[in-house]
mmCIF file of C-alpha atoms in Angstrom:
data_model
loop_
_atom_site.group_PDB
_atom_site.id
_atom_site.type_symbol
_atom_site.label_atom_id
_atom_site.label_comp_id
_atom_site.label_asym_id
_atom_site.label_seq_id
_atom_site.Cartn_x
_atom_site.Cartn_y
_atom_site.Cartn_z
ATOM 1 C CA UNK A 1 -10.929 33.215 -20.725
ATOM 2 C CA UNK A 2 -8.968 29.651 -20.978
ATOM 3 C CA UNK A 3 -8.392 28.073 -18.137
ATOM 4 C CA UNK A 4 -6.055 25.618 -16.670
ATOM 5 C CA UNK A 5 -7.747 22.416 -15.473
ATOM 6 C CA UNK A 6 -6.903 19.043 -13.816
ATOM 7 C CA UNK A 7 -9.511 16.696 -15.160
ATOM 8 C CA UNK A 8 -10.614 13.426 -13.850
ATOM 9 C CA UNK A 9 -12.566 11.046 -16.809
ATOM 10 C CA UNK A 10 -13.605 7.880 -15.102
ATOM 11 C CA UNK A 11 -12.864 6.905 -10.939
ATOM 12 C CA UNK A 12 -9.668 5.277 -10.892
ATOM 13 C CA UNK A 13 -5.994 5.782 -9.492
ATOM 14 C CA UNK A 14 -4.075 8.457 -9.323
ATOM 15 C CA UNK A 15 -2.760 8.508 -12.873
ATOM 16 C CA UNK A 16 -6.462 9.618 -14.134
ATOM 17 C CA UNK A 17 -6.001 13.150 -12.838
ATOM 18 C CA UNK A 18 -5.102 14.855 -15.960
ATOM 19 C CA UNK A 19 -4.346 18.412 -17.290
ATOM 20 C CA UNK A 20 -6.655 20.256 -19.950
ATOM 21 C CA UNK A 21 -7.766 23.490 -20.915
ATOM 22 C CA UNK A 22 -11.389 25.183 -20.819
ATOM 23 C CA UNK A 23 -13.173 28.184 -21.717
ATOM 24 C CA UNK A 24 -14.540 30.256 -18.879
ATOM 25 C CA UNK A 25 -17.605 32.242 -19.319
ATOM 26 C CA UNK A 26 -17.528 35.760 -17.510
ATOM 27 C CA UNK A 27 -19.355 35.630 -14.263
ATOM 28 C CA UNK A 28 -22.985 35.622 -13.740
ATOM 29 C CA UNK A 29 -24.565 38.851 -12.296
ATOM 30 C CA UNK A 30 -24.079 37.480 -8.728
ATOM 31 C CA UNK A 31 -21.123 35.553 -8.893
ATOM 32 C CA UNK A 32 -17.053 36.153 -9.302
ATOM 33 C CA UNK A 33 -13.982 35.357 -11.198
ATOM 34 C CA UNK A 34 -11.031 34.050 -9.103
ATOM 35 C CA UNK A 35 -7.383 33.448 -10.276
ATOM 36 C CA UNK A 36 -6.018 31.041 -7.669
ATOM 37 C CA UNK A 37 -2.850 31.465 -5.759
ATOM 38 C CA UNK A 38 -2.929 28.529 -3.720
ATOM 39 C CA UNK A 39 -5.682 25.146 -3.798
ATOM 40 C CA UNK A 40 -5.889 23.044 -1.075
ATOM 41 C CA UNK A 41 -5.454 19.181 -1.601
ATOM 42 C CA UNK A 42 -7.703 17.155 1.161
ATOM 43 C CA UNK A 43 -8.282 13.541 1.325
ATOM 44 C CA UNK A 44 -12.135 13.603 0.430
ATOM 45 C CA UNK A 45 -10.383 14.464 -2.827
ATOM 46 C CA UNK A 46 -8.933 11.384 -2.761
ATOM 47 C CA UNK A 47 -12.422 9.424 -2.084
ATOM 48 C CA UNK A 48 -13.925 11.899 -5.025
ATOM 49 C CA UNK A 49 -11.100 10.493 -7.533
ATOM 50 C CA UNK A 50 -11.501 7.119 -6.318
ATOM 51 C CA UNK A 51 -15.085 7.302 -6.149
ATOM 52 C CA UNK A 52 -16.144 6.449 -2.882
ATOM 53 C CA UNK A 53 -17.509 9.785 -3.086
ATOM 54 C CA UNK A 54 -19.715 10.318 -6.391
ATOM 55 C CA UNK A 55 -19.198 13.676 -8.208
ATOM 56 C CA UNK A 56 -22.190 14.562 -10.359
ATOM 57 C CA UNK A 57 -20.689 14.436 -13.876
ATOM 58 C CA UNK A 58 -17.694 13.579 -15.689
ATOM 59 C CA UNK A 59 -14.926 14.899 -16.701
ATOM 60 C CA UNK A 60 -14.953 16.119 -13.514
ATOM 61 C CA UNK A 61 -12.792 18.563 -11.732
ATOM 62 C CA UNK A 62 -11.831 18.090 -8.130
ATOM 63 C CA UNK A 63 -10.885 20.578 -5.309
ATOM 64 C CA UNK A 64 -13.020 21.774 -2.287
ATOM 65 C CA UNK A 65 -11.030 24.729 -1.663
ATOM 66 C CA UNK A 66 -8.763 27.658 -2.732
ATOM 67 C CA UNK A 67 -7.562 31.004 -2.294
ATOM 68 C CA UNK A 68 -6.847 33.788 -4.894
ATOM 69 C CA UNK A 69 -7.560 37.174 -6.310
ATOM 70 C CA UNK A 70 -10.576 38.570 -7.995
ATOM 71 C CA UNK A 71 -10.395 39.221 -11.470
ATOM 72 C CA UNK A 72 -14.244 39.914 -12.521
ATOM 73 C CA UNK A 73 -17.262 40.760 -10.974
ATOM 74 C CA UNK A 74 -21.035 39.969 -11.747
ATOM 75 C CA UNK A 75 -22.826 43.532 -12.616
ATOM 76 C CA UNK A 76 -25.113 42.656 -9.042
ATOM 77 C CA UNK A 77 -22.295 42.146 -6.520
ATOM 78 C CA UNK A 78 -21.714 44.455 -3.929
ATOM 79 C CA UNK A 79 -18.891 44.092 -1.686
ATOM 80 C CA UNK A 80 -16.062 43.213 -3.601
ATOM 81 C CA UNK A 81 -13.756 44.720 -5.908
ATOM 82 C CA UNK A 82 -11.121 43.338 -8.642
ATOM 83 C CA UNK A 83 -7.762 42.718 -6.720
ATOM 84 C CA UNK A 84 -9.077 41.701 -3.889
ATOM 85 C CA UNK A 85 -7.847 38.249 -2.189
ATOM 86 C CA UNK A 86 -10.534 36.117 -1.282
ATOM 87 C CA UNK A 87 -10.787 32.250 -0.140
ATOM 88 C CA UNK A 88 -13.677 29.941 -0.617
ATOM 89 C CA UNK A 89 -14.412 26.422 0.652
ATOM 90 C CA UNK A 90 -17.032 23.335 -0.390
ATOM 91 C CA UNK A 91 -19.287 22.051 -3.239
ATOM 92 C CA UNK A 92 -20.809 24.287 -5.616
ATOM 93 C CA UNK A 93 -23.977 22.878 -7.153
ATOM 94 C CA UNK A 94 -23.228 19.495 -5.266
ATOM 95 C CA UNK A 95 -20.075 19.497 -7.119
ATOM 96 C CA UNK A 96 -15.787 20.191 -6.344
ATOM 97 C CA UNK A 97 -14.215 22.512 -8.912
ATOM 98 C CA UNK A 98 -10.850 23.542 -7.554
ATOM 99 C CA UNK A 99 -8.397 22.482 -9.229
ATOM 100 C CA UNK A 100 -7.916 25.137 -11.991
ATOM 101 C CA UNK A 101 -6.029 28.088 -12.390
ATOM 102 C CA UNK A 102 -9.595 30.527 -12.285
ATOM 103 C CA UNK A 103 -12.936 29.651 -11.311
ATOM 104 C CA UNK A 104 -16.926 31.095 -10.781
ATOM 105 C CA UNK A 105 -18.177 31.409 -7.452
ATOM 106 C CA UNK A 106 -21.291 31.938 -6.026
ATOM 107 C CA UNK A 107 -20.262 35.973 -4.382
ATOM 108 C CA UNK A 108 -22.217 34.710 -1.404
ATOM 109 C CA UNK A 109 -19.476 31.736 -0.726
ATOM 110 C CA UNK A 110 -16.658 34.215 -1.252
ATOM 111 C CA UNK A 111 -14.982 35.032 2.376
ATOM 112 C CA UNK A 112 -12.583 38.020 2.398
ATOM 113 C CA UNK A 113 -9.100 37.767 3.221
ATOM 114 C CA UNK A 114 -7.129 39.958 6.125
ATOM 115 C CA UNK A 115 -4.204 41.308 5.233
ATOM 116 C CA UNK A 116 -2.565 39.769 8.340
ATOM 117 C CA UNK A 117 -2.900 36.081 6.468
ATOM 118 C CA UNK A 118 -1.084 34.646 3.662
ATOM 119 C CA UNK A 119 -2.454 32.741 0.818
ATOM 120 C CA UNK A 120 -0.730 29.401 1.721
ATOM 121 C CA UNK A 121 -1.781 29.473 5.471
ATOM 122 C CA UNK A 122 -5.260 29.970 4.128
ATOM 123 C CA UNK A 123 -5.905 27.719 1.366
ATOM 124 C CA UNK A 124 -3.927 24.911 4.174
ATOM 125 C CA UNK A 125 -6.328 25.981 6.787
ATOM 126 C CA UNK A 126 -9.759 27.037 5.850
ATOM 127 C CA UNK A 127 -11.776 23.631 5.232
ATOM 128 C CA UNK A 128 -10.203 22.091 7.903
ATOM 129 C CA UNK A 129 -11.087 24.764 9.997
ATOM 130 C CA UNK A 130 -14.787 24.978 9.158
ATOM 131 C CA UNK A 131 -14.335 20.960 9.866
ATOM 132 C CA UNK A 132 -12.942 21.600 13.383
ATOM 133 C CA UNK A 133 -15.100 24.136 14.613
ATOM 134 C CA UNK A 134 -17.856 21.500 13.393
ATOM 135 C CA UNK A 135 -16.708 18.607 15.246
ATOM 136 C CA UNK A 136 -15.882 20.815 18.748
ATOM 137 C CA UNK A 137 -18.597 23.001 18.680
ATOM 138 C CA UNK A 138 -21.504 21.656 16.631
ATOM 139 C CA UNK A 139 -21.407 17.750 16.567
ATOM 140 C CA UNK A 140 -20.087 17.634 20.184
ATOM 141 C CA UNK A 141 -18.967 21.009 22.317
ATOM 142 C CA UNK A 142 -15.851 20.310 23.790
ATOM 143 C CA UNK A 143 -15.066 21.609 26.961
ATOM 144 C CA UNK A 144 -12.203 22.068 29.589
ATOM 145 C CA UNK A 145 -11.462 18.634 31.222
ATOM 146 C CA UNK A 146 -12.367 17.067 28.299
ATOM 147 C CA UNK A 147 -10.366 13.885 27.035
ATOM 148 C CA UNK A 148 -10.367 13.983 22.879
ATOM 149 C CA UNK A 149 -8.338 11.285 20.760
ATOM 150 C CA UNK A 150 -7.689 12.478 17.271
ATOM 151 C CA UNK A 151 -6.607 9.424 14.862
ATOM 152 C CA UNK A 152 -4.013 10.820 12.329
ATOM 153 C CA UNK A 153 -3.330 13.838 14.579
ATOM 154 C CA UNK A 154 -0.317 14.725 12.166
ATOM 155 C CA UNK A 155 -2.569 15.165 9.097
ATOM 156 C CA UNK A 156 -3.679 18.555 8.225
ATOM 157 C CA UNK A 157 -6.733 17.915 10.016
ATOM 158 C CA UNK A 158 -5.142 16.133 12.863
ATOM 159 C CA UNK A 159 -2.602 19.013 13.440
ATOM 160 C CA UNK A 160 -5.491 21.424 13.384
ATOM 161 C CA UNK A 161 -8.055 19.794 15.722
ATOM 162 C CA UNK A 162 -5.256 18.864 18.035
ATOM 163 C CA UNK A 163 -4.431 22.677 18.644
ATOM 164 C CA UNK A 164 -8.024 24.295 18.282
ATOM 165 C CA UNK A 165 -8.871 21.207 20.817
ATOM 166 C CA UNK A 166 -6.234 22.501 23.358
ATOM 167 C CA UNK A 167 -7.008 26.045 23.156
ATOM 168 C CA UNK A 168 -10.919 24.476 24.658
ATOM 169 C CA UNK A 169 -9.008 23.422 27.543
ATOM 170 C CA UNK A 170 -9.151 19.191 26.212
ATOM 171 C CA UNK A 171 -7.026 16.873 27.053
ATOM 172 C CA UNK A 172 -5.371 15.206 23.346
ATOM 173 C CA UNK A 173 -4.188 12.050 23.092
ATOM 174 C CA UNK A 174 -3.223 11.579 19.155
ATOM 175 C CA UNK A 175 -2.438 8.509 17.309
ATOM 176 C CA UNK A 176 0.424 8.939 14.672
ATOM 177 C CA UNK A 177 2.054 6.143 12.400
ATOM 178 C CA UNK A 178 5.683 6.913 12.868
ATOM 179 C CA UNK A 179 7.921 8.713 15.343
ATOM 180 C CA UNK A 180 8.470 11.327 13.280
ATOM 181 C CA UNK A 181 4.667 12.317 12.980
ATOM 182 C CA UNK A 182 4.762 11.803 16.687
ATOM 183 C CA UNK A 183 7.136 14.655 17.136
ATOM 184 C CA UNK A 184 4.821 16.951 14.953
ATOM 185 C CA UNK A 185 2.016 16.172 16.878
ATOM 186 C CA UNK A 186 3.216 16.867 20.240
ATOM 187 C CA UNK A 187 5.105 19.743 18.887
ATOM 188 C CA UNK A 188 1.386 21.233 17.744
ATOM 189 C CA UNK A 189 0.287 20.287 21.518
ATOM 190 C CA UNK A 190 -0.939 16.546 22.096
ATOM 191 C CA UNK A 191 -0.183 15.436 25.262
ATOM 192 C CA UNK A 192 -0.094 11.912 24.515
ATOM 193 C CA UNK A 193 0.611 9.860 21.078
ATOM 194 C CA UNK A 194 0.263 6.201 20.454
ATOM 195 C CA UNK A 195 2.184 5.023 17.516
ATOM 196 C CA UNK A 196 -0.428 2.559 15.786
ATOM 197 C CA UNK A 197 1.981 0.506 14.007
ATOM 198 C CA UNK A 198 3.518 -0.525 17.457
ATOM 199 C CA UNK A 199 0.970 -0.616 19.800
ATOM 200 C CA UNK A 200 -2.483 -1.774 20.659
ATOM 201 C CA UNK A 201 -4.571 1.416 20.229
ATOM 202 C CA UNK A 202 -7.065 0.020 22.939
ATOM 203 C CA UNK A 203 -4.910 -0.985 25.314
ATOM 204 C CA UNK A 204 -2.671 2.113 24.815
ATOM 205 C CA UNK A 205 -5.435 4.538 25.493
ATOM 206 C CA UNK A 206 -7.250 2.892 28.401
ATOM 207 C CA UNK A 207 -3.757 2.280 29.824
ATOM 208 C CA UNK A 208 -3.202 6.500 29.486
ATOM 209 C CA UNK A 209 -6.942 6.944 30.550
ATOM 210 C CA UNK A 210 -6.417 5.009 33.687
ATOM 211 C CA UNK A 211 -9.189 2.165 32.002
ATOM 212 C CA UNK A 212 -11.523 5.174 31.741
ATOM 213 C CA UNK A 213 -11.495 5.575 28.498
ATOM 214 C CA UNK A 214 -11.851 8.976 26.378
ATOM 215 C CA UNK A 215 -15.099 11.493 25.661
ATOM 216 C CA UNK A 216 -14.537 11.822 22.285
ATOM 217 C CA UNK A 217 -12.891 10.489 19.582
ATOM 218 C CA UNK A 218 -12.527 11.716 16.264
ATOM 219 C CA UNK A 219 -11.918 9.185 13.798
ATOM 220 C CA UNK A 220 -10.875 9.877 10.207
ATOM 221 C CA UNK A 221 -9.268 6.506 9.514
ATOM 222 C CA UNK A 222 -12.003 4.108 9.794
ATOM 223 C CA UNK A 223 -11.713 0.463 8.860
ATOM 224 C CA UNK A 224 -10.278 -1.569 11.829
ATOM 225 C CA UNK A 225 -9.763 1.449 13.656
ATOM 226 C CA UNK A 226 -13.533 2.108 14.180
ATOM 227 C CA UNK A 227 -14.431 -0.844 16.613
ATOM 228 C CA UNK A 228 -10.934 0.423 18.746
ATOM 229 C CA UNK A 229 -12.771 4.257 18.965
ATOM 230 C CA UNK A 230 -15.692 2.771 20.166
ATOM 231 C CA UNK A 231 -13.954 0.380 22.591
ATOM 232 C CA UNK A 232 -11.996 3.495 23.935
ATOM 233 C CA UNK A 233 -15.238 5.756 24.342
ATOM 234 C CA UNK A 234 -16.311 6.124 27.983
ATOM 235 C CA UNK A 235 -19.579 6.000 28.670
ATOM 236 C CA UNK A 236 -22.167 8.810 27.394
ATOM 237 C CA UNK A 237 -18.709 9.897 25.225
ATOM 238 C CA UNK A 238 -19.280 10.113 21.549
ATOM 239 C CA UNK A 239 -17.035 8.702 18.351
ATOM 240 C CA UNK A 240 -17.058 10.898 15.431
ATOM 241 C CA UNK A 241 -16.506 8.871 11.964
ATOM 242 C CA UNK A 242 -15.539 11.424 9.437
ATOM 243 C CA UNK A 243 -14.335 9.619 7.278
ATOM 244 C CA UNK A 244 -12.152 6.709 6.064
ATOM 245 C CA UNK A 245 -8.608 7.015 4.905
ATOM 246 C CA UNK A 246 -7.645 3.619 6.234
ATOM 247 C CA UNK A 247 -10.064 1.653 4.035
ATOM 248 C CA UNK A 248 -10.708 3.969 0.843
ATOM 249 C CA UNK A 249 -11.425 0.757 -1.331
ATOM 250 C CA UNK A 250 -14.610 -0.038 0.599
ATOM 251 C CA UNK A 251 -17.424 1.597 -0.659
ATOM 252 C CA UNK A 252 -19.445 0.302 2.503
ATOM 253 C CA UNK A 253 -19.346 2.577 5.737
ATOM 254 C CA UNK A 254 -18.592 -0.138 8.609
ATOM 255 C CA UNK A 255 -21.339 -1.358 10.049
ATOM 256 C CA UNK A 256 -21.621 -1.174 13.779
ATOM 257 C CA UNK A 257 -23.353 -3.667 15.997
ATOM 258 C CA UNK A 258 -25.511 -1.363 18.278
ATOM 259 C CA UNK A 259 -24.639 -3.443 20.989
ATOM 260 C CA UNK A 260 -21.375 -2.042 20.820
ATOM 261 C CA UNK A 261 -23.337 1.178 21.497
ATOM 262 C CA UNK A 262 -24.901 0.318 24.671
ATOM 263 C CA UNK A 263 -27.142 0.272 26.287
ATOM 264 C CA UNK A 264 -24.345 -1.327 28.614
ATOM 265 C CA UNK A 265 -22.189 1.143 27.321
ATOM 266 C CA UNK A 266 -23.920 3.714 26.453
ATOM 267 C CA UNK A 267 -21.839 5.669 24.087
ATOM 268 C CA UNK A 268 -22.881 7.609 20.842
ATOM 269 C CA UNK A 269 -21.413 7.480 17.285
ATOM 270 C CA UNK A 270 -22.403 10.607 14.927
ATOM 271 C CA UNK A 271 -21.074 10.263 10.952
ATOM 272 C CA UNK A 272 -21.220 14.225 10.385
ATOM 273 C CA UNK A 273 -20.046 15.510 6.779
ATOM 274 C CA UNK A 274 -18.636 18.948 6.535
ATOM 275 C CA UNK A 275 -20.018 19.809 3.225
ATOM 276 C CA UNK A 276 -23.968 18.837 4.821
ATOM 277 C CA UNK A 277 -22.492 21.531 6.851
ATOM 278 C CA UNK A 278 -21.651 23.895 4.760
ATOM 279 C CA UNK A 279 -24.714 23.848 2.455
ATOM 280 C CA UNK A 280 -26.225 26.219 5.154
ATOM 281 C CA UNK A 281 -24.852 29.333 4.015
ATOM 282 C CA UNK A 282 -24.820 30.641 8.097
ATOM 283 C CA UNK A 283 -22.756 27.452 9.050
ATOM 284 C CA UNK A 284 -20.436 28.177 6.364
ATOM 285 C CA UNK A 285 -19.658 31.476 7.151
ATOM 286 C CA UNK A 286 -19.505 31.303 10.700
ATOM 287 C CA UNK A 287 -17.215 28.280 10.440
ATOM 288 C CA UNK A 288 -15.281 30.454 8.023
ATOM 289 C CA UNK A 289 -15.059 33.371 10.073
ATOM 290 C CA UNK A 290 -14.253 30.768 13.598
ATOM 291 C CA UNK A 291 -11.444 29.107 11.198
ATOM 292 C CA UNK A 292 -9.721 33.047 10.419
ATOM 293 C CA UNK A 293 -10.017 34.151 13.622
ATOM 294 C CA UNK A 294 -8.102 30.751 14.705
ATOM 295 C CA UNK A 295 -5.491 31.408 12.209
ATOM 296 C CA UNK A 296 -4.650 34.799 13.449
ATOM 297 C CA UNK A 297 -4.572 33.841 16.651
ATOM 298 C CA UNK A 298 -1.994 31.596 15.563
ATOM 299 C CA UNK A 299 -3.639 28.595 14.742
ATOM 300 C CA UNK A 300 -1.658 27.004 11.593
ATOM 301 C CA UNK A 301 -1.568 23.482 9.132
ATOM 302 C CA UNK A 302 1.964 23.220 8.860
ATOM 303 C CA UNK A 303 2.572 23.361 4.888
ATOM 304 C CA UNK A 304 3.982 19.726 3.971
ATOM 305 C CA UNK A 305 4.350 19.855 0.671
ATOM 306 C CA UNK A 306 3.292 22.006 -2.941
ATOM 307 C CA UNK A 307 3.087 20.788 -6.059
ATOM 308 C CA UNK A 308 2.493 22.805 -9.655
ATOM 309 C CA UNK A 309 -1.312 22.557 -10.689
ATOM 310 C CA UNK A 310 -0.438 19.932 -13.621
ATOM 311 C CA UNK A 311 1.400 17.730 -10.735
ATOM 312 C CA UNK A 312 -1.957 17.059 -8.759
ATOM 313 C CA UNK A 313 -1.584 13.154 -9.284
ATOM 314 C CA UNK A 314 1.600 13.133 -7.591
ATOM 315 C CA UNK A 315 -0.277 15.068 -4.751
ATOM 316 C CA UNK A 316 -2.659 12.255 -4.012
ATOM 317 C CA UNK A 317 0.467 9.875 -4.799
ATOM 318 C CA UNK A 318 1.966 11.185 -1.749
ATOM 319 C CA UNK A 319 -1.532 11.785 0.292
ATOM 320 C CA UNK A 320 -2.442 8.331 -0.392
ATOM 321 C CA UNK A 321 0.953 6.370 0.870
ATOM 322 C CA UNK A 322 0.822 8.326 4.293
ATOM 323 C CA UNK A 323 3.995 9.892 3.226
ATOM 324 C CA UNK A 324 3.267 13.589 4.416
ATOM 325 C CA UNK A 325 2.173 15.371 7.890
ATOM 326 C CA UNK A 326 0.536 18.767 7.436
ATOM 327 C CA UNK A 327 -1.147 19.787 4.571
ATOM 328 C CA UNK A 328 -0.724 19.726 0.674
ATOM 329 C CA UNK A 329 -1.183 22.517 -1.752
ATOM 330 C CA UNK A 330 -1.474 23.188 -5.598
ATOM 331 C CA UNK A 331 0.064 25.970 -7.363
ATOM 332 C CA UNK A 332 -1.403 27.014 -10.675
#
């Protein structure tokens, strides 16, 4: 079977992402054959291409997650059946693989689709969602009376971990880079959003803290922002770094004076990966299963944009410039 590809040569810009075709063997005994409907486009995409994040080999082919429809199954796998819609989410081998029109997967990393979801909602929701009920469950539990500051909370993640954060009874104070994203995340249920570009994150948040600062921040934009997280981090609170979309030319992780830490201040700061996560089949699948059972309940990443398969570089165009809220998607 030929398959549609986006291929990445060499780290670089944008531009490198390029289409191509390859031959795909029929699945293994224990593995299956899925046309995709809809990939999801995330930003540790974006540190793949650029290569702050190493793929194995090259050409590679990037994409962490996608939804579709079985067309094949391995001679050993019980449990599904041609037709069906299924979703999947990760590395396989240590390696992305999503952008293409059909892939292989493992039948064990294969999560079955209700009816009651579409394909978009899913393929805009599901690694995100494992990512979530990591951070507010796993790397810290959040509870009711909780104060949590999500950095870019109108980003697909943002949106996300802003509502799933709520519905734990948390307080959510977001920071957003333009009224507009402002709008969309109080519309998705922040109480509070600093615009970054206009004020002093610090000062903003101890100000709407009363000088107490928060329990937990989630930070996804890194660079400068980092030292303000931990400056905003009450004491025995925790900062999450999960990544860094504000600095994605620095191949060197900040690094933090433990000073800053405490033992004055006592505060913690965790650098959790969702994919570590996910190698553990169990986390995987019950992140999966927490992430679905969000969605129906009417948990969503609003869609903010979809682009045809062979327009992926203008997908990380966009992604890169800050110039979307919500998520992006690929269509083969």
């Amino acid at each position: 079977m030929q398959a549609k590809v986006i291929q990445l040569r060499e780290p670089g810009p944008a531009l490198g992402l390029r289409p191509a075709s390859l031959m795909l063997p029929p699945p293994a005994p224990n593995a299956l054959t899925v046309r995709h409907t809809a990939i999801g486009v995330n930003f540790v995409d974006v540190y793949h291409r650029a290569g702050l994040y190493p793929v194995p080999a090259f050409p590679a082919v990037l994409g962490v997650e996608g939804v579709g429809v079985v067309e094949a199954v391995g001679t050993d796998v019980r449990g599904f059946v041609v037709g069906q819609r299924v979703a999947w989410a990760g590395l396989m081998d240590g390696a992305p693989g999503g952008y293409t029109s059909h892939r292989n997967i493992p039948a064990e990393r294969a999560i079955a689709l209700p009816d009651a979801l579409d394909d978009e909602t899913v393929a805009a929701t599901l690694v995100r969602g494992i990512t979530a009920h990591m951070l507010l469950t796993r790397v810290r539990q959040v509870s009711a009376g909780d104060t949590v500051l999500v950095h870019a909370a109108a980003g697909g993640l943002g949106v996300l971990l802003v509502q799933w954060a709520k519905r734990q009874g948390a307080h959510v104070i977001g920071t957003v880079g333009s009224e507009a994203k402002a709008a969309v995340a109080i519309g998705h249920g922040a109480d509070h959003v600093v615009l970054y570009r206009q004020q002093d994150v610090r000062d903003a948040v101890l100000q709407l803290t009363g000088g107490e600062g928060v329990d937990y921040v989630i930070d996804g934009v890194g660079g400068a922002m980092l030292p303000a997280s931990l400056a905003v981090t009450r004491p025995f609170g925790m900062v999450a770094s999960i990544g860094q979309a504000g600095d994605v030319g620095n191949a060197q992780t900040n690094v933090v004076d433990l000073a800053a830490l405490g033992p004055a201040r006592s505060i913690a700061l965790a650098r959790p990966g969702v994919f570590r996560y996910m190698a553990d089949l169990s986390n995987y699948r019950t992140g999966a299963q927490a992430a679905l059972q969000r969605m129906l309940d009417g948990v969503r990443v609003p869609v903010g944009g979809t682009y045809a398969l062979e327009d992926a570089a203008a997908a990380h165009t966009a992604l890169e410039a800050g110039q979307t809220s919500g998520a992006l998607l690929l269509r083969p």
